[in-house]
Amino acid sequence: AATALLAACGGQVGDTGGDAEQTDNKNLVLVTGTQNEPFYISLRCGAEAAAEQAGYQITTQEPAKFDATLQTEKVNALVGNPPGALIIAPTDENAMKAPIEQVKNQGSKIVEVDTALADDSVAASSISSDNTEGGKLAAQTLAELVGEESGSVLLLDTIAGTSTTNERAAGFEEELQNYPNLKSVGVQFTDNEPAEAAGEVTAAISAHPDLIGIFATNLNTGEGAATGLRNAGKVGEVNLVGFDASPSEVDGLRKGEFQALIAQDPAAIGRQGVEQAVSAIEGKSVERKITADLHALTQENMTANEEYFYKQQC
Ligand code: T6T
């Protein structure tokens, strides 16, 4: 349901994050997916607050783009001076494995936040939304918005190898099959570039005049899709369901450019990432997998749910 709250908390309790040996290295490094991006800003704020509370130092490294080569440079720079824990959002589920393992081999505990490696034996702990469920929630929300009408639906993913958005896309496609009035025209990748997302929307509108809905699997993609709809004069006519709750997406929801947003809780992901990292460093019990909450925001429920808008200041 559009107003559904999906609260899936908890996780599996694991061991102490690899070798149980305790260190007194109180330096944490957070490596985000990219710089100046509202999701990661909110995540960093949560991480910094938790580090301060635990009496740890945290520094944040941000690649200029969401790109595994640029992120690898940030991770490689830690070799020789490994932190107590590396808390990272790997931008590619395969390509980031070797650089992360190199830091792990130097004694750092590894905690994944948001995105994850395909190999789940590298990190001591992973904290993320249930992205498959998030994709399903997006399809259910779209179906509710559309009602009895029928038409084509466009799915916009970011980059192959991004665990989160790929899972959202798969969950969406699976759930969409339950709504025979909604016909998928397939998935397009946007390279996480708003301009590409805008172009995909323009192309889909001319190829499929019955386009009735779009699911944009993250913030940049959603913002670009909204631009595409504005350019084509189709705002409000084509239902746009986005992911995340950046200031500009929330503004778009208010204005009717988005009909729904699936909001994550990045600050909680950052906070729990630090908490698990500290437990791993201190030889305490670590949870291998923690799932953060998701919330479907619509114009009707957004005023009552402002707490889910991403905060941009720490
Ligand atoms: O949607 C988030 C994040 O969860 C995803 O992994 C990458 O994109 C965002 O950072 C939003 O831009």
mmCIF file of C-alpha atoms and ligand atoms in Angstrom:
data_model
loop_
_atom_site.group_PDB
_atom_site.id
_atom_site.type_symbol
_atom_site.label_atom_id
_atom_site.label_comp_id
_atom_site.label_asym_id
_atom_site.label_seq_id
_atom_site.Cartn_x
_atom_site.Cartn_y
_atom_site.Cartn_z
ATOM 1 C CA ALA A 1 0.000 0.000 0.000
ATOM 2 C CA ALA A 2 1.190 3.539 -0.726
ATOM 3 C CA THR A 3 1.103 4.416 2.927
ATOM 4 C CA ALA A 4 2.658 1.160 4.021
ATOM 5 C CA LEU A 5 5.518 1.333 6.387
ATOM 6 C CA LEU A 6 8.031 -1.369 5.847
ATOM 7 C CA ALA A 7 9.877 -1.862 9.070
ATOM 8 C CA ALA A 8 12.200 -4.803 8.884
ATOM 9 C CA CYS A 9 14.654 -4.479 11.686
ATOM 10 C CA GLY A 10 17.062 -6.868 13.218
ATOM 11 C CA GLY A 11 19.532 -9.258 11.722
ATOM 12 C CA GLN A 12 21.742 -12.197 12.240
ATOM 13 C CA VAL A 13 24.106 -12.252 15.161
ATOM 14 C CA GLY A 14 27.527 -13.244 14.023
ATOM 15 C CA ASP A 15 30.931 -13.525 15.622
ATOM 16 C CA THR A 16 33.434 -10.848 16.479
ATOM 17 C CA GLY A 17 34.130 -9.859 12.913
ATOM 18 C CA GLY A 18 36.858 -12.218 11.816
ATOM 19 C CA ASP A 19 39.719 -12.781 14.201
ATOM 20 C CA ALA A 20 38.695 -12.053 17.756
ATOM 21 C CA GLU A 21 41.921 -10.264 18.551
ATOM 22 C CA GLN A 22 41.256 -6.847 20.040
ATOM 23 C CA THR A 23 43.069 -3.723 18.892
ATOM 24 C CA ASP A 24 43.270 -0.265 20.402
ATOM 25 C CA ASN A 25 43.114 1.477 17.045
ATOM 26 C CA LYS A 26 40.327 4.022 17.529
ATOM 27 C CA ASN A 27 40.524 5.456 14.031
ATOM 28 C CA LEU A 28 37.645 4.756 11.692
ATOM 29 C CA VAL A 29 37.548 5.580 8.003
ATOM 30 C CA LEU A 30 34.261 5.932 6.146
ATOM 31 C CA VAL A 31 34.446 5.665 2.355
ATOM 32 C CA THR A 32 31.174 6.735 0.730
ATOM 33 C CA GLY A 33 29.982 6.158 -2.842
ATOM 34 C CA THR A 34 30.391 9.741 -4.012
ATOM 35 C CA GLN A 35 30.762 13.301 -2.769
ATOM 36 C CA ASN A 36 28.156 16.037 -2.111
ATOM 37 C CA GLU A 37 25.303 13.574 -2.324
ATOM 38 C CA PRO A 38 22.348 13.889 0.077
ATOM 39 C CA PHE A 39 22.090 10.165 0.887
ATOM 40 C CA TYR A 40 25.747 9.910 1.879
ATOM 41 C CA ILE A 41 25.704 13.251 3.722
ATOM 42 C CA SER A 42 22.949 11.932 5.954
ATOM 43 C CA LEU A 43 24.792 8.612 6.361
ATOM 44 C CA ARG A 44 28.011 10.432 7.324
ATOM 45 C CA CYS A 45 26.154 12.518 9.921
ATOM 46 C CA GLY A 46 24.846 9.343 11.565
ATOM 47 C CA ALA A 47 28.309 7.814 11.510
ATOM 48 C CA GLU A 48 29.996 10.891 12.984
ATOM 49 C CA ALA A 49 27.505 11.118 15.846
ATOM 50 C CA ALA A 50 28.002 7.444 16.720
ATOM 51 C CA ALA A 51 31.800 7.755 16.545
ATOM 52 C CA GLU A 52 31.764 10.722 18.888
ATOM 53 C CA GLN A 53 29.580 8.860 21.327
ATOM 54 C CA ALA A 54 31.933 5.876 21.296
ATOM 55 C CA GLY A 55 35.045 8.041 21.707
ATOM 56 C CA TYR A 56 36.410 7.157 18.250
ATOM 57 C CA GLN A 57 37.878 9.356 15.504
ATOM 58 C CA ILE A 58 36.267 9.123 12.089
ATOM 59 C CA THR A 59 37.432 10.537 8.784
ATOM 60 C CA THR A 60 35.400 10.399 5.597
ATOM 61 C CA GLN A 61 36.775 9.862 2.115
ATOM 62 C CA GLU A 62 34.538 10.634 -0.834
ATOM 63 C CA PRO A 63 35.302 9.752 -4.457
ATOM 64 C CA ALA A 64 34.466 12.571 -6.889
ATOM 65 C CA LYS A 65 32.104 10.231 -8.779
ATOM 66 C CA PHE A 66 30.256 6.962 -8.133
ATOM 67 C CA ASP A 67 32.990 4.966 -9.796
ATOM 68 C CA ALA A 68 34.936 1.905 -8.648
ATOM 69 C CA THR A 69 38.277 3.138 -10.013
ATOM 70 C CA LEU A 70 38.024 6.397 -8.076
ATOM 71 C CA GLN A 71 36.858 4.564 -4.951
ATOM 72 C CA THR A 72 39.734 2.095 -5.262
ATOM 73 C CA GLU A 73 42.189 5.020 -5.080
ATOM 74 C CA LYS A 74 40.644 6.084 -1.762
ATOM 75 C CA VAL A 75 40.872 2.549 -0.369
ATOM 76 C CA ASN A 76 44.415 1.975 -1.621
ATOM 77 C CA ALA A 77 45.516 5.146 0.172
ATOM 78 C CA LEU A 78 44.790 3.345 3.491
ATOM 79 C CA VAL A 79 47.367 0.656 2.830
ATOM 80 C CA GLY A 80 50.307 1.277 5.129
ATOM 81 C CA ASN A 81 48.167 3.173 7.637
ATOM 82 C CA PRO A 82 45.159 0.910 8.180
ATOM 83 C CA PRO A 83 42.308 2.222 10.344
ATOM 84 C CA GLY A 84 40.781 0.139 13.150
ATOM 85 C CA ALA A 85 37.854 -0.304 10.793
ATOM 86 C CA LEU A 86 37.027 0.582 7.231
ATOM 87 C CA ILE A 87 33.324 1.388 6.859
ATOM 88 C CA ILE A 88 32.574 1.403 3.180
ATOM 89 C CA ALA A 89 29.782 1.590 0.588
ATOM 90 C CA PRO A 90 31.397 -0.500 -2.193
ATOM 91 C CA THR A 91 30.474 1.010 -5.569
ATOM 92 C CA ASP A 92 30.929 -2.273 -7.415
ATOM 93 C CA GLU A 93 30.065 -5.632 -5.887
ATOM 94 C CA ASN A 94 33.020 -7.355 -7.583
ATOM 95 C CA ALA A 95 35.637 -4.745 -8.483
ATOM 96 C CA MET A 96 35.909 -3.441 -4.907
ATOM 97 C CA LYS A 97 36.653 -6.847 -3.398
ATOM 98 C CA ALA A 98 40.429 -6.921 -3.958
ATOM 99 C CA PRO A 99 41.147 -3.383 -2.683
ATOM 100 C CA ILE A 100 38.987 -3.929 0.416
ATOM 101 C CA GLU A 101 40.654 -7.270 1.133
ATOM 102 C CA GLN A 102 44.046 -5.604 0.949
ATOM 103 C CA VAL A 103 43.068 -3.293 3.822
ATOM 104 C CA LYS A 104 41.494 -6.190 5.718
ATOM 105 C CA ASN A 105 44.749 -8.132 5.426
ATOM 106 C CA GLN A 106 46.479 -5.259 7.182
ATOM 107 C CA GLY A 107 44.248 -5.771 10.219
ATOM 108 C CA SER A 108 41.306 -3.397 9.628
ATOM 109 C CA LYS A 109 37.810 -4.636 10.388
ATOM 110 C CA ILE A 110 35.488 -4.250 7.403
ATOM 111 C CA VAL A 111 31.906 -3.021 7.656
ATOM 112 C CA GLU A 112 29.684 -2.461 4.613
ATOM 113 C CA VAL A 113 27.093 0.306 4.652
ATOM 114 C CA ASP A 114 24.349 0.581 2.012
ATOM 115 C CA THR A 115 25.945 -1.324 -0.873
ATOM 116 C CA ALA A 116 27.735 -4.662 -0.417
ATOM 117 C CA LEU A 117 30.214 -6.969 -2.101
ATOM 118 C CA ALA A 118 28.848 -10.074 -3.816
ATOM 119 C CA ASP A 119 31.238 -12.130 -1.664
ATOM 120 C CA ASP A 120 29.753 -11.957 1.810
ATOM 121 C CA SER A 121 32.831 -13.433 3.497
ATOM 122 C CA VAL A 122 34.852 -10.193 3.356
ATOM 123 C CA ALA A 123 32.927 -7.892 5.713
ATOM 124 C CA ALA A 124 32.282 -8.522 9.398
ATOM 125 C CA SER A 125 28.961 -6.719 9.154
ATOM 126 C CA SER A 126 26.656 -5.174 6.516
ATOM 127 C CA ILE A 127 23.985 -2.584 7.173
ATOM 128 C CA SER A 128 21.533 -1.731 4.405
ATOM 129 C CA SER A 129 17.893 -1.316 3.498
ATOM 130 C CA ASP A 130 16.137 -4.432 2.249
ATOM 131 C CA ASN A 131 16.507 -3.259 -1.325
ATOM 132 C CA THR A 132 14.586 -6.124 -2.929
ATOM 133 C CA GLU A 133 11.646 -5.324 -0.654
ATOM 134 C CA GLY A 134 12.103 -1.643 -1.509
ATOM 135 C CA GLY A 135 11.694 -2.443 -5.199
ATOM 136 C CA LYS A 136 8.586 -4.473 -4.429
ATOM 137 C CA LEU A 137 7.188 -1.643 -2.335
ATOM 138 C CA ALA A 138 7.784 0.715 -5.289
ATOM 139 C CA ALA A 139 5.771 -1.586 -7.595
ATOM 140 C CA GLN A 140 2.939 -1.899 -5.064
ATOM 141 C CA THR A 141 2.903 1.871 -4.591
ATOM 142 C CA LEU A 142 2.826 2.488 -8.351
ATOM 143 C CA ALA A 143 0.017 -0.042 -8.797
ATOM 144 C CA GLU A 144 -2.009 1.703 -6.126
ATOM 145 C CA LEU A 145 -1.475 5.104 -7.758
ATOM 146 C CA VAL A 146 -2.494 3.816 -11.187
ATOM 147 C CA GLY A 147 -5.548 1.858 -10.026
ATOM 148 C CA GLU A 148 -7.537 0.238 -12.844
ATOM 149 C CA GLU A 149 -5.760 2.032 -15.683
ATOM 150 C CA SER A 150 -3.298 0.168 -17.854
ATOM 151 C CA GLY A 151 -0.108 1.172 -19.616
ATOM 152 C CA SER A 152 3.632 0.762 -20.016
ATOM 153 C CA VAL A 153 6.165 1.076 -17.213
ATOM 154 C CA LEU A 154 9.806 2.111 -17.466
ATOM 155 C CA LEU A 155 12.428 0.909 -14.986
ATOM 156 C CA LEU A 156 15.582 3.012 -14.527
ATOM 157 C CA ASP A 157 18.547 1.330 -12.837
ATOM 158 C CA THR A 158 21.944 2.996 -12.301
ATOM 159 C CA ILE A 159 25.002 0.830 -13.081
ATOM 160 C CA ALA A 160 25.306 -2.968 -13.325
ATOM 161 C CA GLY A 161 27.265 -4.098 -10.256
ATOM 162 C CA THR A 162 25.651 -1.643 -7.805
ATOM 163 C CA SER A 163 24.139 -4.125 -5.348
ATOM 164 C CA THR A 164 21.430 -1.826 -3.997
ATOM 165 C CA THR A 165 19.855 -0.460 -7.171
ATOM 166 C CA ASN A 166 20.199 -3.808 -8.965
ATOM 167 C CA GLU A 167 18.241 -5.443 -6.120
ATOM 168 C CA ARG A 168 15.600 -2.706 -6.205
ATOM 169 C CA ALA A 169 15.170 -3.222 -9.954
ATOM 170 C CA ALA A 170 14.850 -7.015 -9.548
ATOM 171 C CA GLY A 171 12.317 -6.659 -6.722
ATOM 172 C CA PHE A 172 10.294 -4.180 -8.774
ATOM 173 C CA GLU A 173 10.202 -6.401 -11.855
ATOM 174 C CA GLU A 174 9.164 -9.417 -9.811
ATOM 175 C CA GLU A 175 6.359 -7.593 -8.057
ATOM 176 C CA LEU A 176 5.129 -5.906 -11.241
ATOM 177 C CA GLN A 177 4.149 -9.320 -12.583
ATOM 178 C CA ASN A 178 1.304 -9.303 -10.076
ATOM 179 C CA TYR A 179 -0.294 -6.365 -11.918
ATOM 180 C CA PRO A 180 -1.294 -7.432 -15.444
ATOM 181 C CA ASN A 181 -2.466 -3.883 -16.259
ATOM 182 C CA LEU A 182 1.162 -2.693 -15.944
ATOM 183 C CA LYS A 183 3.441 -3.774 -18.774
ATOM 184 C CA SER A 184 7.191 -3.476 -18.258
ATOM 185 C CA VAL A 185 9.102 -2.011 -21.194
ATOM 186 C CA GLY A 186 12.305 -3.230 -19.571
ATOM 187 C CA VAL A 187 15.198 -1.732 -17.697
ATOM 188 C CA GLN A 188 17.510 1.076 -18.801
ATOM 189 C CA PHE A 189 20.784 1.931 -17.049
ATOM 190 C CA THR A 190 21.563 5.601 -16.384
ATOM 191 C CA ASP A 191 25.196 5.407 -15.251
ATOM 192 C CA ASN A 192 23.921 7.263 -12.159
ATOM 193 C CA GLU A 193 23.824 10.438 -14.287
ATOM 194 C CA PRO A 194 20.676 12.615 -14.088
ATOM 195 C CA ALA A 195 21.116 13.748 -17.709
ATOM 196 C CA GLU A 196 21.101 10.148 -18.924
ATOM 197 C CA ALA A 197 17.975 9.399 -16.890
ATOM 198 C CA ALA A 198 16.277 12.457 -18.433
ATOM 199 C CA GLY A 199 17.221 11.226 -21.912
ATOM 200 C CA GLU A 200 15.882 7.714 -21.222
ATOM 201 C CA VAL A 201 12.566 9.210 -20.143
ATOM 202 C CA THR A 202 12.311 11.334 -23.292
ATOM 203 C CA ALA A 203 13.030 8.265 -25.446
ATOM 204 C CA ALA A 204 10.519 6.098 -23.564
ATOM 205 C CA ILE A 205 7.760 8.699 -23.923
ATOM 206 C CA SER A 206 8.145 8.760 -27.692
ATOM 207 C CA ALA A 207 8.540 4.969 -28.031
ATOM 208 C CA HIS A 208 5.632 4.164 -25.676
ATOM 209 C CA PRO A 209 2.840 6.753 -25.868
ATOM 210 C CA ASP A 210 0.920 4.743 -23.252
ATOM 211 C CA LEU A 211 3.699 5.204 -20.658
ATOM 212 C CA ILE A 212 1.938 5.324 -17.301
ATOM 213 C CA GLY A 213 4.702 4.850 -14.762
ATOM 214 C CA ILE A 214 8.410 5.087 -14.077
ATOM 215 C CA PHE A 215 10.406 3.611 -11.211
ATOM 216 C CA ALA A 216 13.730 5.395 -10.689
ATOM 217 C CA THR A 217 15.934 3.281 -8.418
ATOM 218 C CA ASN A 218 17.877 6.095 -6.753
ATOM 219 C CA LEU A 219 18.246 9.787 -6.168
ATOM 220 C CA ASN A 220 20.194 10.925 -9.267
ATOM 221 C CA THR A 221 18.066 8.736 -11.483
ATOM 222 C CA GLY A 222 14.852 10.091 -9.967
ATOM 223 C CA GLU A 223 15.961 13.699 -10.235
ATOM 224 C CA GLY A 224 16.884 13.118 -13.898
ATOM 225 C CA ALA A 225 13.589 11.352 -14.596
ATOM 226 C CA ALA A 226 11.703 14.336 -13.162
ATOM 227 C CA THR A 227 13.643 16.610 -15.540
ATOM 228 C CA GLY A 228 12.727 14.319 -18.446
ATOM 229 C CA LEU A 229 9.037 14.536 -17.561
ATOM 230 C CA ARG A 230 9.238 18.324 -17.210
ATOM 231 C CA ASN A 231 10.927 18.621 -20.626
ATOM 232 C CA ALA A 232 8.213 16.479 -22.233
ATOM 233 C CA GLY A 233 5.361 18.296 -20.481
ATOM 234 C CA LYS A 234 4.293 15.002 -18.881
ATOM 235 C CA VAL A 235 4.559 15.867 -15.186
ATOM 236 C CA GLY A 236 1.705 14.250 -13.284
ATOM 237 C CA GLU A 237 0.535 12.354 -16.365
ATOM 238 C CA VAL A 238 3.222 9.697 -15.992
ATOM 239 C CA ASN A 239 3.492 8.456 -12.389
ATOM 240 C CA LEU A 240 7.037 8.761 -11.112
ATOM 241 C CA VAL A 241 8.067 6.634 -8.125
ATOM 242 C CA GLY A 242 11.541 7.503 -6.888
ATOM 243 C CA PHE A 243 13.884 6.100 -4.264
ATOM 244 C CA ASP A 244 15.447 8.197 -1.477
ATOM 245 C CA ALA A 245 14.243 11.456 0.051
ATOM 246 C CA SER A 246 16.780 14.133 -0.885
ATOM 247 C CA PRO A 247 15.737 17.790 -0.465
ATOM 248 C CA SER A 248 15.179 18.089 -4.208
ATOM 249 C CA GLU A 249 13.147 14.857 -4.439
ATOM 250 C CA VAL A 250 11.014 15.899 -1.464
ATOM 251 C CA ASP A 251 10.445 19.237 -3.179
ATOM 252 C CA GLY A 252 9.499 17.330 -6.345
ATOM 253 C CA LEU A 253 7.002 15.210 -4.378
ATOM 254 C CA ARG A 254 5.461 18.339 -2.937
ATOM 255 C CA LYS A 255 5.139 19.865 -6.420
ATOM 256 C CA GLY A 256 3.668 16.696 -7.928
ATOM 257 C CA GLU A 257 6.686 15.806 -10.101
ATOM 258 C CA PHE A 258 7.025 12.585 -8.095
ATOM 259 C CA GLN A 259 3.935 10.682 -6.992
ATOM 260 C CA ALA A 260 5.870 8.638 -4.393
ATOM 261 C CA LEU A 261 9.322 8.218 -2.878
ATOM 262 C CA ILE A 262 10.691 5.172 -1.111
ATOM 263 C CA ALA A 263 12.725 6.735 1.689
ATOM 264 C CA GLN A 264 15.642 4.982 3.333
ATOM 265 C CA ASP A 265 17.171 5.802 6.726
ATOM 266 C CA PRO A 266 20.771 6.671 5.821
ATOM 267 C CA ALA A 267 21.577 8.229 9.203
ATOM 268 C CA ALA A 268 20.643 4.956 10.933
ATOM 269 C CA ILE A 269 22.745 2.999 8.433
ATOM 270 C CA GLY A 270 25.765 5.200 9.229
ATOM 271 C CA ARG A 271 25.178 5.020 12.959
ATOM 272 C CA GLN A 272 24.854 1.247 12.986
ATOM 273 C CA GLY A 273 27.871 0.919 10.704
ATOM 274 C CA VAL A 274 30.007 2.661 13.314
ATOM 275 C CA GLU A 275 28.465 0.681 16.179
ATOM 276 C CA GLN A 276 29.288 -2.615 14.471
ATOM 277 C CA ALA A 277 32.788 -1.408 13.588
ATOM 278 C CA VAL A 278 33.441 -0.479 17.228
ATOM 279 C CA SER A 279 32.157 -3.879 18.410
ATOM 280 C CA ALA A 280 34.426 -5.641 15.921
ATOM 281 C CA ILE A 281 37.467 -3.620 17.017
ATOM 282 C CA GLU A 282 36.708 -4.254 20.688
ATOM 283 C CA GLY A 283 36.242 -7.994 20.180
ATOM 284 C CA LYS A 284 32.538 -7.856 21.014
ATOM 285 C CA SER A 285 29.709 -9.659 19.252
ATOM 286 C CA VAL A 286 28.971 -8.345 15.756
ATOM 287 C CA GLU A 287 25.759 -8.707 13.722
ATOM 288 C CA ARG A 288 26.577 -9.990 10.250
ATOM 289 C CA LYS A 289 23.537 -8.379 8.616
ATOM 290 C CA ILE A 290 21.354 -5.512 9.778
ATOM 291 C CA THR A 291 18.342 -4.256 7.824
ATOM 292 C CA ALA A 292 17.308 -0.604 8.019
ATOM 293 C CA ASP A 293 13.758 0.702 7.641
ATOM 294 C CA LEU A 294 12.062 1.897 4.447
ATOM 295 C CA HIS A 295 9.031 4.155 4.151
ATOM 296 C CA ALA A 296 6.781 4.943 1.185
ATOM 297 C CA LEU A 297 6.145 8.686 1.072
ATOM 298 C CA THR A 298 3.276 10.157 -0.947
ATOM 299 C CA GLN A 299 1.824 13.646 -1.173
ATOM 300 C CA GLU A 300 -0.892 12.644 1.286
ATOM 301 C CA ASN A 301 1.363 11.265 3.994
ATOM 302 C CA MET A 302 4.501 13.398 3.564
ATOM 303 C CA THR A 303 3.639 16.116 6.072
ATOM 304 C CA ALA A 304 3.187 13.525 8.803
ATOM 305 C CA ASN A 305 6.435 11.823 7.849
ATOM 306 C CA GLU A 306 8.962 14.648 7.663
ATOM 307 C CA GLU A 307 11.290 12.708 9.939
ATOM 308 C CA TYR A 308 12.121 10.507 6.920
ATOM 309 C CA PHE A 309 13.433 13.400 4.806
ATOM 310 C CA TYR A 310 17.229 13.211 4.562
ATOM 311 C CA LYS A 311 18.918 15.664 6.914
ATOM 312 C CA GLN A 312 21.755 17.577 5.281
ATOM 313 C CA GLN A 313 23.523 18.975 8.306
ATOM 314 C CA CYS A 314 25.347 17.398 11.175
HETATM 315 O O1 T6T B 1 20.097 5.260 -3.199
HETATM 316 C C1 T6T B 1 21.293 5.643 -2.582
HETATM 317 C C2 T6T B 1 22.071 4.428 -2.218
HETATM 318 O O2 T6T B 1 21.291 3.568 -1.436
HETATM 319 C C3 T6T B 1 22.525 3.697 -3.480
HETATM 320 O O3 T6T B 1 23.317 2.622 -3.156
HETATM 321 C C4 T6T B 1 23.261 4.626 -4.404
HETATM 322 O O4 T6T B 1 22.485 5.765 -4.661
HETATM 323 C C5 T6T B 1 22.109 6.513 -3.519
HETATM 324 O O5 T6T B 1 23.247 6.981 -2.878
HETATM 325 C C6 T6T B 1 21.286 7.716 -3.931
HETATM 326 O O6 T6T B 1 21.939 8.464 -4.890
#
